[in-house]
Tab-separated table of C-alpha atoms in Angstrom:
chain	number	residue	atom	x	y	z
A	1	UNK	CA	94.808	157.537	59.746
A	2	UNK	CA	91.056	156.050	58.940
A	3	UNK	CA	89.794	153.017	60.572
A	4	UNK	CA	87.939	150.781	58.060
A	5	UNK	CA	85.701	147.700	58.879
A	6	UNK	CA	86.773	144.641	56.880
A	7	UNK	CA	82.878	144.512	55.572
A	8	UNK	CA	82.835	147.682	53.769
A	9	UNK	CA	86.064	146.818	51.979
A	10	UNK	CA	84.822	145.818	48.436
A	11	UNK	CA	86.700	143.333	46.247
A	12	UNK	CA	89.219	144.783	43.365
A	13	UNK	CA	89.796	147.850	46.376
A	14	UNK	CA	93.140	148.809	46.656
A	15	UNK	CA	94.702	149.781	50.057
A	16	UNK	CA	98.034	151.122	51.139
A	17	UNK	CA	98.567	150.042	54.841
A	18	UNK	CA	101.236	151.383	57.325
A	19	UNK	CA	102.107	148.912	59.694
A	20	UNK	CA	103.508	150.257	62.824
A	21	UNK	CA	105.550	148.724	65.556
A	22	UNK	CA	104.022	149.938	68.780
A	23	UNK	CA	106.775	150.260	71.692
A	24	UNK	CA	106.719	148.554	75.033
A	25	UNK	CA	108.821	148.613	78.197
A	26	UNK	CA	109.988	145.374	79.321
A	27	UNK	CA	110.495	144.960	82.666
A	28	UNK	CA	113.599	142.699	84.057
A	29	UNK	CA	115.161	142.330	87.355
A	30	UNK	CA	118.674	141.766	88.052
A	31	UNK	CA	119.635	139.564	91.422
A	32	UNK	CA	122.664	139.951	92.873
A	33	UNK	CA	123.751	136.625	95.244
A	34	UNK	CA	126.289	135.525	97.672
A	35	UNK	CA	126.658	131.815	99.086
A	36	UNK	CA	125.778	131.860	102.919
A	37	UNK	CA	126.684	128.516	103.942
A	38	UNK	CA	128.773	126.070	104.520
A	39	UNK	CA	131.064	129.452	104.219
A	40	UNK	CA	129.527	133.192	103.411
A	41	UNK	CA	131.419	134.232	99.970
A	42	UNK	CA	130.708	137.569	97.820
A	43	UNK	CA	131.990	135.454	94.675
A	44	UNK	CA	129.720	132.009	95.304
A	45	UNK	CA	133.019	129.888	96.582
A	46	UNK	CA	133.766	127.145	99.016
A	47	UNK	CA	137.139	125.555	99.801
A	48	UNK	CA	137.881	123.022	102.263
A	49	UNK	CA	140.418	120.457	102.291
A	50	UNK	CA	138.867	118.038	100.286
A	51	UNK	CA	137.221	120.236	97.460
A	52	UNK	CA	136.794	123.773	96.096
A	53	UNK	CA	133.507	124.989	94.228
A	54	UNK	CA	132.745	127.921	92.826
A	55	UNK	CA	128.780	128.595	91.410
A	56	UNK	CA	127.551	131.028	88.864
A	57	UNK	CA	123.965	131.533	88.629
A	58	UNK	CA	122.503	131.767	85.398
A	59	UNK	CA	119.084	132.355	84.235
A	60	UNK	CA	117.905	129.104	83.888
A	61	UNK	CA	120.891	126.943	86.113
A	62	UNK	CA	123.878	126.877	88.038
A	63	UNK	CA	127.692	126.452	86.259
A	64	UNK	CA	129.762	124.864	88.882
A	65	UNK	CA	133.058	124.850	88.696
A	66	UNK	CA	134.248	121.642	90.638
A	67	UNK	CA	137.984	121.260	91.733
A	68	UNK	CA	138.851	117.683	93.554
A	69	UNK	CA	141.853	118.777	96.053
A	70	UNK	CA	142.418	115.724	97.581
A	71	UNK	CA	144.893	112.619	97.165
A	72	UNK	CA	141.775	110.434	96.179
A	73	UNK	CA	139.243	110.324	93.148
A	74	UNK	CA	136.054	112.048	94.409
A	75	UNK	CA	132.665	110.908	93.110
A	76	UNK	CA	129.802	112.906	93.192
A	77	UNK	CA	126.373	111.499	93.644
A	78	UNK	CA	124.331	113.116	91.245
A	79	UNK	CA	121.058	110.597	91.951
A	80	UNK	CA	120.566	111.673	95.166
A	81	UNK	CA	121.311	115.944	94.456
A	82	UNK	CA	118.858	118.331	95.165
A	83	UNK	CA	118.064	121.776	94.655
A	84	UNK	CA	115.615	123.483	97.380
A	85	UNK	CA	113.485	126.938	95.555
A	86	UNK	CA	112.945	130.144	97.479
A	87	UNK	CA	109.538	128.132	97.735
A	88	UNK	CA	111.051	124.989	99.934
A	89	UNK	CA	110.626	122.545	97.364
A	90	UNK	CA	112.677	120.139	96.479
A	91	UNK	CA	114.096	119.372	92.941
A	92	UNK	CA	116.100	116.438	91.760
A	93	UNK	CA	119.534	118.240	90.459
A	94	UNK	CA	120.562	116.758	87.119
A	95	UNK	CA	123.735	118.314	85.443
A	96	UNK	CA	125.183	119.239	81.629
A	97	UNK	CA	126.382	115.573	80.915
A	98	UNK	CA	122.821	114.183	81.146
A	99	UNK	CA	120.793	113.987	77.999
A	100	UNK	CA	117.084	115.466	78.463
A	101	UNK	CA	115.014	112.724	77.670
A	102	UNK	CA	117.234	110.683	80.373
A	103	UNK	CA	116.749	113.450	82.796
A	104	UNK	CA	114.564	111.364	85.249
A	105	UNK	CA	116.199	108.096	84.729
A	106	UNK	CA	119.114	107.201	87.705
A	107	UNK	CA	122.125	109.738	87.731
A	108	UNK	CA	125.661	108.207	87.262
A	109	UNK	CA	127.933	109.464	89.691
A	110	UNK	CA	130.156	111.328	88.300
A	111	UNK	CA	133.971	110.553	89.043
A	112	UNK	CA	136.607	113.725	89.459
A	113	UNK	CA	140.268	112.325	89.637
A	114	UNK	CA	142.349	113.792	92.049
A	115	UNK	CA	143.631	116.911	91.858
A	116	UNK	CA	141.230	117.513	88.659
A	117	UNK	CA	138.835	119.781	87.609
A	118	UNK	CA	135.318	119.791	86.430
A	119	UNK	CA	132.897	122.152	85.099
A	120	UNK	CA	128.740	121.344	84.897
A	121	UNK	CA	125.559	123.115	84.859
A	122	UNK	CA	123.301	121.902	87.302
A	123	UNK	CA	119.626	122.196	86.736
A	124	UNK	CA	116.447	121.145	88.510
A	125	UNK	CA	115.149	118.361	86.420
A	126	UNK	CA	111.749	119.627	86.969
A	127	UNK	CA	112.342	123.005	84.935
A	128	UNK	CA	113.161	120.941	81.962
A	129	UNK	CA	110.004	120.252	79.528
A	130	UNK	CA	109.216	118.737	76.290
A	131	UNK	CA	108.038	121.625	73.427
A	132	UNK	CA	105.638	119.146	70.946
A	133	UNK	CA	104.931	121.434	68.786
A	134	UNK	CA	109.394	122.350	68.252
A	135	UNK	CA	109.564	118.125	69.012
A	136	UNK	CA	112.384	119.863	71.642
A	137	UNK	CA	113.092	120.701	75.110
A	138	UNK	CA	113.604	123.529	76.943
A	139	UNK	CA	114.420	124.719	80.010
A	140	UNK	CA	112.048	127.046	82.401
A	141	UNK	CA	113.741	130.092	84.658
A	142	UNK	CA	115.535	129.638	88.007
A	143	UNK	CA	113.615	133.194	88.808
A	144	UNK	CA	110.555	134.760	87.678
A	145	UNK	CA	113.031	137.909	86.052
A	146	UNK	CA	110.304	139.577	84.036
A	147	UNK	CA	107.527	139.687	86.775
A	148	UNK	CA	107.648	141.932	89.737
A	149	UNK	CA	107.119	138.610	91.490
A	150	UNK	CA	111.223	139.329	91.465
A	151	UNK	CA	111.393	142.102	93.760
A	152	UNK	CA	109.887	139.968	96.648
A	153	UNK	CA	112.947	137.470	96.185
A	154	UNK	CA	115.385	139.106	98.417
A	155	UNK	CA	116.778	137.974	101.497
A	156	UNK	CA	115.325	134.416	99.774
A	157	UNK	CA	117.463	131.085	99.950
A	158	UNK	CA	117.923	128.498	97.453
A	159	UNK	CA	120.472	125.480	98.413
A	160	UNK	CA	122.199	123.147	96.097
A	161	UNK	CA	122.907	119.642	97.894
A	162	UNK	CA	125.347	117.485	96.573
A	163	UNK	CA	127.084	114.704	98.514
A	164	UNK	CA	129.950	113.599	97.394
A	165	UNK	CA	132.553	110.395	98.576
A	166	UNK	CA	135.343	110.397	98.976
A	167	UNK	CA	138.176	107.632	100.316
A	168	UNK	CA	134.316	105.929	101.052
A	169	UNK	CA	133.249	108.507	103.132
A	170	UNK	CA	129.975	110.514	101.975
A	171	UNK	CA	130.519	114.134	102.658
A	172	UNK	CA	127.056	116.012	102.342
A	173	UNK	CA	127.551	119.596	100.657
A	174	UNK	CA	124.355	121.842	101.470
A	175	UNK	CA	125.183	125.452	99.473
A	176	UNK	CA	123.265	127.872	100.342
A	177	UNK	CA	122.464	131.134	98.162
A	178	UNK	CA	121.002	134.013	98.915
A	179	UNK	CA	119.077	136.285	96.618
A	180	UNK	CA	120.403	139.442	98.424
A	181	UNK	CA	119.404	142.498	95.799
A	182	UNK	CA	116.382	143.124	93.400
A	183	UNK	CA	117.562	145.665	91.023
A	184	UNK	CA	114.349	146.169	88.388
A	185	UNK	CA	115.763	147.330	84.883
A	186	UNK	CA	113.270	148.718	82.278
A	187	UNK	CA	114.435	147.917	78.674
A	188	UNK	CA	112.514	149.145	75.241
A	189	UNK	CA	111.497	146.803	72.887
């Protein structure tokens, strides 16, 4: 190996250069959740009479799985959803159906027939973002997963409100989650 300044390179020289990938760790966490309220569930479920949701949590949303169990359509009011960070703020929710550059116009609701299923992800509008320079969007992280900022995130809370109505009654849905393991993973790049 010989280091060479640029300067003392003189023109017609010929050079053979290795190029070398130098190797890194990359750091990543892995969080482990469970829903603590309006019912504490291992799996991220709720079932009353009326509905039954299941969550997965994803890196950068939520996929719901949304089951209407009762005699009557259900609509859910996506305008007025909200996600609450580890932090305490508060995010409007928007979910898969919603174009991005509608994302902060009003929400339909969205209408489940009875005894019907549907599936979303849910998002806080506020982690999506316009990439000029890709004339795109993308979406930031739920977590900070490659920062030890992570490890600090257990015994956190996150909640996912969404009302819905049913037979004209609003039912308020406030699911909590709670971060409730760090587990750091180092990869090689």
């Amino acid at each position: 190996q010989k280091t060479i300044a640029l300067r003392d390179i003189k023109e017609g020289d010929t050079l053979n250069i290795k190029l070398e990938k130098i190797l890194r760790d990359i750091v990543r966490y892995k969080l482990s959740y469970r829903l603590v309220s309006p019912a504490v569930s291992q799996e991220l479920r709720f079932r009353d009479k009326n509905i039954s949701v299941s969550f997965v949590v994803g890196e950068q949303g939520f996929e719901m799985q949304f089951e209407n169990l009762s005699p009557y359509d259900v609509k859910i009011l996506w305008n007025r959803a909200e996600y609450t960070d580890v932090n305490k703020q508060m995010h409007r929710l928007m979910h898969s159906g919603v174009r991005f550059p509608d994302r902060n116009n009003p929400i339909p609701d969205q209408f489940v027939l009875s005894r019907s299923a549907v599936q979303e992800n849910v998002i806080p509008i506020s982690n999506v973002y316009m990439l000029p320079q890709r004339k795109g969007y993308d979406i930031r992280p739920l977590f900070p997963l490659e920062s030890d900022v992570a490890a600090g995130l257990k015994g956190k809370t996150v909640v996912l409100f969404i009302p819905v109505e049913i037979n004209r009654q609003i039912i308020p849905y406030n699911f909590k989650v709670e971060i409730t393991d760090t587990v750091k993973e180092t990869i090689k790049e």
